[in-house]
Amino acid sequence: MELRCSLQTYEWGKIGENSETALLAQANNPGLQIQDLTPYAELWMGTHPNGPSQLASTGENLHDWIQQNPQVLGEPVRQQFGVQLPYLFKVLSVNKALSIQVHPSKSQAEELHRRLPDIYKDPNHKPEMALALSPFEALCGFRPLDQIKHFLDTIPELRCCVGQENVESLLSCSEDSQQEVLGQCFQSLMTRSDDVITTALTSLLNRISSLDESSRGMQLADLVEKLHSQFPGDVGVFGPYLFNHITLQPGESLYLAANEPHAYLSGDCVECMACSDNTVRAGLTPKLKDVPTLCSLLSYICEPASCKLFVGTDEDEFTTIFRPPVPDFAVVKINVPEGRTYTMTPRPSASIGIVTQGCATSPNLPLHRGSVFFLPADDTIQFTVTSTESLLVFQAMANV
């Protein structure tokens, strides 16, 4: 069953036809006119009320159709989540950094919703997974502690904003206390006055602009300058010195569990998440910053960038499944070469698929780049690839 999907034009999106999101949306809905100066950020596939998908054949809202046909979800989904899709599926095209943020756990989300319902509007957690369609750049998780110590030692402006006493405590702390002391350092930085941050960043930008190429690389000058050009005077510009800087290659995946600090910086990806809007922001954003909540949620676990990659499991020669440790969602990547016929594996959950490359014939539904389809639980599609390039499909479902 083919779907028409919602296109979101947030200001951080890629502009016009440079946006993969816009190009896929136009292929999904040929009547769409791409505007040259408009930022196209996200294509939403699912039942979220802020951007629900519609049945292409009738225009009916997918959420309403599921309410009338609950059996399509699959019994395991209905038992665990009721009559609703527990996930939201997206394509993102990032031109400008998204905020440094975390998402609360289920119990934390329930408490935040109880205390601050105007800010945290639902009681659900929001784990996320991103699968790169192009080189995809992000900040994710705290760097190994020796790297953070190195930057505190070599970036005087960072050291000034964290505070000399906090820096000395971190440099000398035992392994048992490092998370607590790192938390104190981070909170000190994030609560520093705007005047102090602005002065420190001005000094930092002036200093790194005159460094030789080798020294610029060691002090992450290009990234810091880019973030400062997007968010001048924002404390989040110091983020690269504290968080892992990762560039996913196409097909690689990143899983973001609760309380994992992160910020998407650039590139295109497929993203799947639990159905929630709960985001706690603290930097690289003009939106509301809730620094006390963010600092209290973080676990301050330090790990290398390699630990952040999420590796899927091959089901057969054409299919890889990415199953995070949550029941809300999993993602399947299907890559079938020219001329081959393939039958998709029936799943116990209703699923949504998007074709990002190639085309194929099918008795059920012709598939082409931009096709988005809804597949009831335990159903399948058999198709034959007709394009000279392989057919690439990403399929979201509940992880039941």
Short mmCIF file of C-alpha atoms in Angstrom, two decimals:
data_model
loop_
_atom_site.label_atom_id
_atom_site.label_comp_id
_atom_site.label_asym_id
_atom_site.label_seq_id
_atom_site.Cartn_x
_atom_site.Cartn_y
_atom_site.Cartn_z
CA MET A 1 0.00 0.00 0.00
CA GLU A 2 1.67 3.20 -1.20
CA LEU A 3 1.96 6.23 1.11
CA ARG A 4 2.28 9.99 0.62
CA CYS A 5 4.47 11.54 3.28
CA SER A 6 5.05 14.86 5.06
CA LEU A 7 7.99 17.14 4.24
CA GLN A 8 9.36 19.39 7.00
CA THR A 9 11.18 22.64 6.19
CA TYR A 10 13.28 23.36 9.29
CA GLU A 11 15.97 26.01 8.90
CA TRP A 12 18.85 23.54 9.38
CA GLY A 13 17.84 21.52 6.30
CA LYS A 14 19.66 21.43 2.98
CA ILE A 15 18.59 24.02 0.45
CA GLY A 16 16.43 23.29 -2.59
CA GLU A 17 17.56 20.45 -4.84
CA ASN A 18 20.70 19.95 -2.73
CA SER A 19 18.41 18.20 -0.24
CA GLU A 20 18.09 14.44 -0.61
CA THR A 21 14.98 14.74 1.53
CA ALA A 22 13.39 17.09 -1.00
CA LEU A 23 14.36 14.93 -3.97
CA LEU A 24 12.89 11.80 -2.35
CA ALA A 25 9.75 13.73 -1.37
CA GLN A 26 9.31 14.92 -4.96
CA ALA A 27 9.76 11.37 -6.24
CA ASN A 28 7.16 10.28 -3.68
CA ASN A 29 4.78 13.06 -4.74
CA PRO A 30 5.47 14.27 -8.31
CA GLY A 31 3.24 17.30 -7.81
CA LEU A 32 5.69 18.76 -5.29
CA GLN A 33 7.57 21.83 -6.51
CA ILE A 34 11.02 22.22 -4.90
CA GLN A 35 11.78 25.87 -4.09
CA ASP A 36 15.36 27.00 -4.72
CA LEU A 37 15.80 28.86 -1.41
CA THR A 38 13.79 26.64 0.94
CA PRO A 39 15.58 24.40 3.49
CA TYR A 40 14.19 20.86 3.26
CA ALA A 41 15.07 19.00 6.46
CA GLU A 42 12.94 15.90 7.12
CA LEU A 43 10.58 13.50 5.36
CA TRP A 44 8.25 11.90 7.92
CA MET A 45 6.82 8.43 7.39
CA GLY A 46 4.33 7.30 10.00
CA THR A 47 1.38 8.47 12.08
CA HIS A 48 2.81 11.36 14.13
CA PRO A 49 0.09 14.06 14.33
CA ASN A 50 2.54 16.79 13.29
CA GLY A 51 3.14 15.08 9.95
CA PRO A 52 0.97 12.01 9.33
CA SER A 53 1.33 9.93 6.18
CA GLN A 54 -1.65 9.36 3.90
CA LEU A 55 -2.77 6.48 1.73
CA ALA A 56 -1.84 7.41 -1.84
CA SER A 57 -4.95 5.75 -3.26
CA THR A 58 -7.55 7.54 -1.12
CA GLY A 59 -5.83 10.37 0.79
CA GLU A 60 -6.93 8.82 4.08
CA ASN A 61 -4.80 9.52 7.14
CA LEU A 62 -2.67 6.44 7.95
CA HIS A 63 -3.40 6.76 11.67
CA ASP A 64 -7.15 6.77 11.04
CA TRP A 65 -6.88 3.79 8.69
CA ILE A 66 -4.93 1.80 11.29
CA GLN A 67 -7.57 2.61 13.93
CA GLN A 68 -10.17 1.06 11.61
CA ASN A 69 -7.94 -1.91 10.72
CA PRO A 70 -5.97 -2.69 13.91
CA GLN A 71 -5.15 -6.24 12.81
CA VAL A 72 -2.58 -4.85 10.34
CA LEU A 73 -0.26 -3.94 13.23
CA GLY A 74 0.32 -7.54 14.29
CA GLU A 75 -0.68 -9.12 17.58
CA PRO A 76 2.72 -8.55 19.33
CA VAL A 77 2.55 -4.83 18.53
CA ARG A 78 -1.05 -4.47 19.74
CA GLN A 79 -0.26 -6.31 22.97
CA GLN A 80 2.73 -4.10 23.78
CA PHE A 81 1.76 -0.72 22.33
CA GLY A 82 -1.99 -0.76 21.72
CA VAL A 83 -3.51 0.31 18.40
CA GLN A 84 -0.67 2.55 17.23
CA LEU A 85 2.62 2.48 15.38
CA PRO A 86 5.32 2.74 18.08
CA TYR A 87 7.91 4.31 15.77
CA LEU A 88 8.44 7.30 13.49
CA PHE A 89 10.55 6.84 10.34
CA LYS A 90 12.35 9.76 8.68
CA VAL A 91 14.86 10.86 6.08
CA LEU A 92 17.05 13.79 7.20
CA SER A 93 19.15 16.21 5.13
CA VAL A 94 21.36 18.26 7.46
CA ASN A 95 23.02 21.47 6.28
CA LYS A 96 23.48 23.16 9.65
CA ALA A 97 24.17 21.63 13.06
CA LEU A 98 21.24 20.45 15.14
CA SER A 99 21.30 21.19 18.86
CA ILE A 100 23.45 19.38 21.42
CA GLN A 101 20.75 17.30 23.06
CA VAL A 102 19.77 14.19 24.99
CA HIS A 103 16.57 12.20 25.20
CA PRO A 104 15.33 10.92 28.58
CA SER A 105 14.66 7.32 29.52
CA LYS A 106 11.05 6.13 29.89
CA SER A 107 10.95 6.75 33.66
CA GLN A 108 12.70 10.11 33.30
CA ALA A 109 10.30 11.15 30.52
CA GLU A 110 7.33 10.29 32.72
CA GLU A 111 8.73 12.46 35.53
CA LEU A 112 9.58 15.37 33.21
CA HIS A 113 6.11 15.22 31.66
CA ARG A 114 4.55 15.26 35.12
CA ARG A 115 6.61 18.26 36.30
CA LEU A 116 6.92 20.28 33.08
CA PRO A 117 4.12 19.24 30.70
CA ASP A 118 4.34 22.46 28.67
CA ILE A 119 7.96 21.64 27.72
CA TYR A 120 7.97 17.83 27.75
CA LYS A 121 4.65 17.06 26.12
CA ASP A 122 4.53 13.26 26.33
CA PRO A 123 5.71 10.60 28.81
CA ASN A 124 7.65 8.46 26.33
CA HIS A 125 11.35 7.86 25.76
CA LYS A 126 12.97 8.70 22.42
CA PRO A 127 15.80 6.35 21.47
CA GLU A 128 16.99 6.94 17.89
CA MET A 129 18.93 5.21 15.13
CA ALA A 130 20.55 6.89 12.13
CA LEU A 131 21.72 5.04 9.00
CA ALA A 132 23.86 7.14 6.68
CA LEU A 133 22.83 7.72 3.06
CA SER A 134 25.84 9.99 2.45
CA PRO A 135 28.84 10.83 4.65
CA PHE A 136 27.03 11.82 7.84
CA GLU A 137 28.76 13.89 10.50
CA ALA A 138 27.77 13.98 14.18
CA LEU A 139 28.95 14.60 17.70
CA CYS A 140 28.09 11.65 19.93
CA GLY A 141 28.98 10.68 23.49
CA PHE A 142 31.84 11.90 25.65
CA ARG A 143 35.32 11.34 24.30
CA PRO A 144 37.73 9.03 26.14
CA LEU A 145 38.89 10.88 29.24
CA ASP A 146 42.51 11.14 28.10
CA GLN A 147 41.33 13.04 25.00
CA ILE A 148 39.24 15.45 27.09
CA LYS A 149 42.22 16.00 29.41
CA HIS A 150 44.41 16.68 26.37
CA PHE A 151 42.07 19.40 25.10
CA LEU A 152 41.75 20.94 28.56
CA ASP A 153 45.55 21.10 28.60
CA THR A 154 45.97 22.53 25.08
CA ILE A 155 42.89 24.79 24.69
CA PRO A 156 43.30 27.59 27.26
CA GLU A 157 39.91 29.11 26.38
CA LEU A 158 38.17 25.82 27.24
CA ARG A 159 40.16 25.54 30.45
CA CYS A 160 39.11 29.07 31.43
CA CYS A 161 35.41 28.32 30.93
CA VAL A 162 35.52 25.01 32.80
CA GLY A 163 37.45 26.63 35.66
CA GLN A 164 40.98 25.88 36.80
CA GLU A 165 39.89 24.15 40.01
CA ASN A 166 37.57 21.81 38.11
CA VAL A 167 40.27 21.07 35.54
CA GLU A 168 42.79 20.18 38.25
CA SER A 169 40.22 17.91 39.91
CA LEU A 170 39.64 16.06 36.64
CA LEU A 171 43.35 15.72 35.88
CA SER A 172 44.00 14.16 39.30
CA CYS A 173 40.81 12.21 40.02
CA SER A 174 40.63 8.46 40.53
CA GLU A 175 38.87 6.19 38.06
CA ASP A 176 36.03 5.69 40.55
CA SER A 177 35.23 9.40 40.68
CA GLN A 178 35.89 10.44 37.08
CA GLN A 179 32.23 10.46 36.01
CA GLU A 180 31.25 12.68 38.93
CA VAL A 181 34.15 15.08 38.35
CA LEU A 182 33.53 15.20 34.59
CA GLY A 183 29.92 16.06 35.37
CA GLN A 184 31.08 18.97 37.53
CA CYS A 185 33.36 20.19 34.73
CA PHE A 186 30.60 19.95 32.13
CA GLN A 187 28.05 21.72 34.32
CA SER A 188 30.56 24.48 35.05
CA LEU A 189 31.12 25.03 31.33
CA MET A 190 27.43 24.92 30.40
CA THR A 191 26.39 27.39 33.13
CA ARG A 192 29.17 29.91 32.49
CA SER A 193 27.84 33.39 31.72
CA ASP A 194 27.24 34.41 28.12
CA ASP A 195 29.82 37.19 28.42
CA VAL A 196 32.55 34.78 29.52
CA ILE A 197 31.69 32.30 26.75
CA THR A 198 31.60 35.01 24.07
CA THR A 199 34.96 36.44 25.17
CA ALA A 200 36.54 32.97 25.30
CA LEU A 201 35.23 32.00 21.87
CA THR A 202 36.43 35.26 20.34
CA SER A 203 39.89 34.57 21.75
CA LEU A 204 39.79 30.96 20.53
CA LEU A 205 38.74 31.90 16.99
CA ASN A 206 41.43 34.58 16.76
CA ARG A 207 44.11 32.20 18.01
CA ILE A 208 43.32 29.19 15.80
CA SER A 209 43.00 31.38 12.70
CA SER A 210 46.75 32.00 12.80
CA LEU A 211 47.85 28.40 13.47
CA ASP A 212 49.72 26.33 10.90
CA GLU A 213 47.80 23.53 9.18
CA SER A 214 49.06 20.78 11.49
CA SER A 215 48.19 22.70 14.65
CA ARG A 216 44.77 23.63 13.24
CA GLY A 217 44.02 19.95 12.75
CA MET A 218 45.08 19.08 16.30
CA GLN A 219 42.82 21.81 17.71
CA LEU A 220 39.82 20.91 15.48
CA ALA A 221 39.92 24.40 13.99
CA ASP A 222 37.80 23.74 10.88
CA LEU A 223 34.92 22.23 12.85
CA VAL A 224 35.05 24.86 15.60
CA GLU A 225 35.05 27.66 13.01
CA LYS A 226 32.11 26.10 11.18
CA LEU A 227 30.03 25.73 14.35
CA HIS A 228 30.87 29.29 15.42
CA SER A 229 29.80 30.63 12.03
CA GLN A 230 26.43 28.90 12.50
CA PHE A 231 25.97 29.70 16.22
CA PRO A 232 28.26 32.62 17.17
CA GLY A 233 28.86 32.92 20.89
CA ASP A 234 27.14 29.61 21.70
CA VAL A 235 28.72 27.43 24.40
CA GLY A 236 28.08 24.41 22.17
CA VAL A 237 30.98 25.52 19.94
CA PHE A 238 33.22 23.92 22.60
CA GLY A 239 31.39 20.60 22.05
CA PRO A 240 33.96 18.99 19.70
CA TYR A 241 36.55 19.09 22.49
CA LEU A 242 34.30 17.02 24.77
CA PHE A 243 32.28 14.79 22.43
CA ASN A 244 33.34 12.23 19.84
CA HIS A 245 33.33 13.61 16.30
CA ILE A 246 32.06 10.85 13.99
CA THR A 247 31.57 10.66 10.23
CA LEU A 248 29.41 7.69 9.21
CA GLN A 249 29.93 6.32 5.72
CA PRO A 250 26.88 5.29 3.66
CA GLY A 251 25.34 2.16 5.21
CA GLU A 252 26.90 2.69 8.65
CA SER A 253 24.63 3.19 11.65
CA LEU A 254 24.58 5.08 14.93
CA TYR A 255 22.28 4.16 17.84
CA LEU A 256 21.49 6.87 20.38
CA ALA A 257 20.20 5.46 23.66
CA ALA A 258 18.69 7.48 26.50
CA ASN A 259 20.97 10.11 28.07
CA GLU A 260 23.49 9.99 25.20
CA PRO A 261 24.63 13.53 24.27
CA HIS A 262 24.64 14.09 20.53
CA ALA A 263 24.31 16.61 17.72
CA TYR A 264 23.92 15.92 14.01
CA LEU A 265 26.21 18.22 12.00
CA SER A 266 25.85 17.48 8.27
CA GLY A 267 24.82 14.89 5.69
CA ASP A 268 21.85 12.69 4.82
CA CYS A 269 20.48 9.75 6.78
CA VAL A 270 17.51 7.51 7.37
CA GLU A 271 16.39 7.82 10.99
CA CYS A 272 14.01 5.77 13.12
CA MET A 273 12.87 6.58 16.63
CA ALA A 274 10.24 5.94 19.26
CA CYS A 275 7.18 8.18 18.95
CA SER A 276 8.08 11.09 21.21
CA ASP A 277 9.01 14.77 21.06
CA ASN A 278 11.04 14.72 24.29
CA THR A 279 14.31 16.52 23.58
CA VAL A 280 16.48 18.25 26.20
CA ARG A 281 18.72 20.88 24.56
CA ALA A 282 21.75 22.74 25.88
CA GLY A 283 23.76 24.19 23.00
CA LEU A 284 23.94 25.00 19.26
CA THR A 285 20.34 26.10 19.27
CA PRO A 286 18.13 29.20 19.39
CA LYS A 287 15.45 27.05 21.06
CA LEU A 288 14.82 26.66 24.78
CA LYS A 289 17.89 25.37 26.63
CA ASP A 290 17.25 23.28 29.74
CA VAL A 291 20.82 23.00 31.01
CA PRO A 292 20.02 21.78 34.55
CA THR A 293 17.88 18.92 33.23
CA LEU A 294 20.42 17.95 30.58
CA CYS A 295 23.29 17.94 33.06
CA SER A 296 21.28 15.80 35.48
CA LEU A 297 20.36 13.24 32.80
CA LEU A 298 23.82 12.61 31.36
CA SER A 299 25.67 9.47 32.47
CA TYR A 300 29.16 10.93 31.71
CA ILE A 301 30.43 7.64 30.32
CA CYS A 302 33.59 8.16 28.24
CA GLU A 303 34.04 5.87 25.22
CA PRO A 304 35.91 6.05 21.90
CA ALA A 305 34.07 6.92 18.71
CA SER A 306 34.25 3.31 17.52
CA CYS A 307 31.93 2.26 20.36
CA LYS A 308 29.16 4.45 18.96
CA LEU A 309 28.80 2.55 15.68
CA PHE A 310 25.85 0.14 15.66
CA VAL A 311 26.44 -2.95 13.54
CA GLY A 312 23.57 -4.82 11.94
CA THR A 313 23.14 -8.58 11.46
CA ASP A 314 23.00 -10.11 7.99
CA GLU A 315 19.81 -12.16 7.52
CA ASP A 316 20.69 -13.24 3.97
CA GLU A 317 22.90 -12.03 1.12
CA PHE A 318 20.71 -8.98 0.49
CA THR A 319 19.26 -8.08 3.92
CA THR A 320 20.80 -6.59 7.08
CA ILE A 321 18.71 -5.95 10.19
CA PHE A 322 19.55 -3.37 12.87
CA ARG A 323 17.91 -4.32 16.18
CA PRO A 324 18.53 -1.84 19.04
CA PRO A 325 17.89 -2.90 22.66
CA VAL A 326 14.38 -1.37 22.69
CA PRO A 327 11.03 -2.82 21.51
CA ASP A 328 9.86 0.34 19.74
CA PHE A 329 11.69 -0.09 16.44
CA ALA A 330 14.18 -1.94 14.27
CA VAL A 331 15.39 -1.11 10.76
CA VAL A 332 16.06 -3.47 7.84
CA LYS A 333 18.35 -2.53 4.94
CA ILE A 334 17.62 -4.44 1.70
CA ASN A 335 20.07 -4.10 -1.21
CA VAL A 336 19.22 -6.27 -4.25
CA PRO A 337 21.29 -6.12 -7.47
CA GLU A 338 20.07 -5.64 -11.04
CA GLY A 339 17.99 -8.45 -12.50
CA ARG A 340 17.47 -10.36 -9.25
CA THR A 341 14.08 -11.35 -7.86
CA TYR A 342 13.68 -11.10 -4.09
CA THR A 343 10.91 -11.81 -1.58
CA MET A 344 10.92 -9.65 1.53
CA THR A 345 10.83 -11.51 4.85
CA PRO A 346 7.39 -11.41 6.54
CA ARG A 347 7.61 -9.58 9.88
CA PRO A 348 5.43 -9.86 13.02
CA SER A 349 5.01 -6.08 12.96
CA ALA A 350 3.51 -3.64 10.49
CA SER A 351 6.33 -1.92 8.63
CA ILE A 352 7.03 1.12 6.49
CA GLY A 353 9.56 0.97 3.66
CA ILE A 354 11.23 3.61 1.50
CA VAL A 355 13.15 3.06 -1.74
CA THR A 356 16.19 5.36 -1.87
CA GLN A 357 17.78 3.92 -5.02
CA GLY A 358 16.78 1.91 -8.09
CA CYS A 359 13.47 0.55 -9.33
CA ALA A 360 11.69 -2.80 -9.52
CA THR A 361 8.51 -4.44 -10.73
CA SER A 362 6.15 -6.18 -8.34
CA PRO A 363 2.67 -7.74 -8.62
CA ASN A 364 1.68 -5.71 -5.55
CA LEU A 365 3.29 -2.33 -6.16
CA PRO A 366 5.81 -0.86 -8.61
CA LEU A 367 8.87 0.31 -6.69
CA HIS A 368 11.04 3.28 -7.63
CA ARG A 369 13.22 5.85 -5.91
CA GLY A 370 10.96 7.76 -3.52
CA SER A 371 8.36 4.98 -3.18
CA VAL A 372 7.09 4.70 0.39
CA PHE A 373 4.87 1.76 1.31
CA PHE A 374 3.02 0.35 4.31
CA LEU A 375 3.18 -3.42 4.78
CA PRO A 376 0.81 -5.12 7.25
CA ALA A 377 2.25 -7.62 9.71
CA ASP A 378 3.10 -11.02 8.21
CA ASP A 379 2.75 -9.69 4.64
CA THR A 380 5.49 -9.64 2.03
CA ILE A 381 6.41 -8.13 -1.32
CA GLN A 382 8.18 -9.99 -4.11
CA PHE A 383 9.95 -7.80 -6.65
CA THR A 384 12.37 -8.00 -9.58
CA VAL A 385 14.99 -5.27 -9.93
CA THR A 386 14.81 -3.59 -13.34
CA SER A 387 17.28 -0.71 -12.89
CA THR A 388 20.97 -0.93 -13.80
CA GLU A 389 21.78 0.04 -10.21
CA SER A 390 20.74 -2.06 -7.23
CA LEU A 391 17.44 -1.48 -5.43
CA LEU A 392 18.03 -0.05 -1.94
CA VAL A 393 15.15 -0.22 0.54
CA PHE A 394 15.03 0.77 4.21
CA GLN A 395 12.21 -0.81 6.20
CA ALA A 396 11.13 0.25 9.72
CA MET A 397 9.13 -1.96 12.08
CA ALA A 398 8.54 -2.60 15.76
CA ASN A 399 11.25 -4.71 17.38
CA VAL A 400 8.89 -7.46 18.60
#
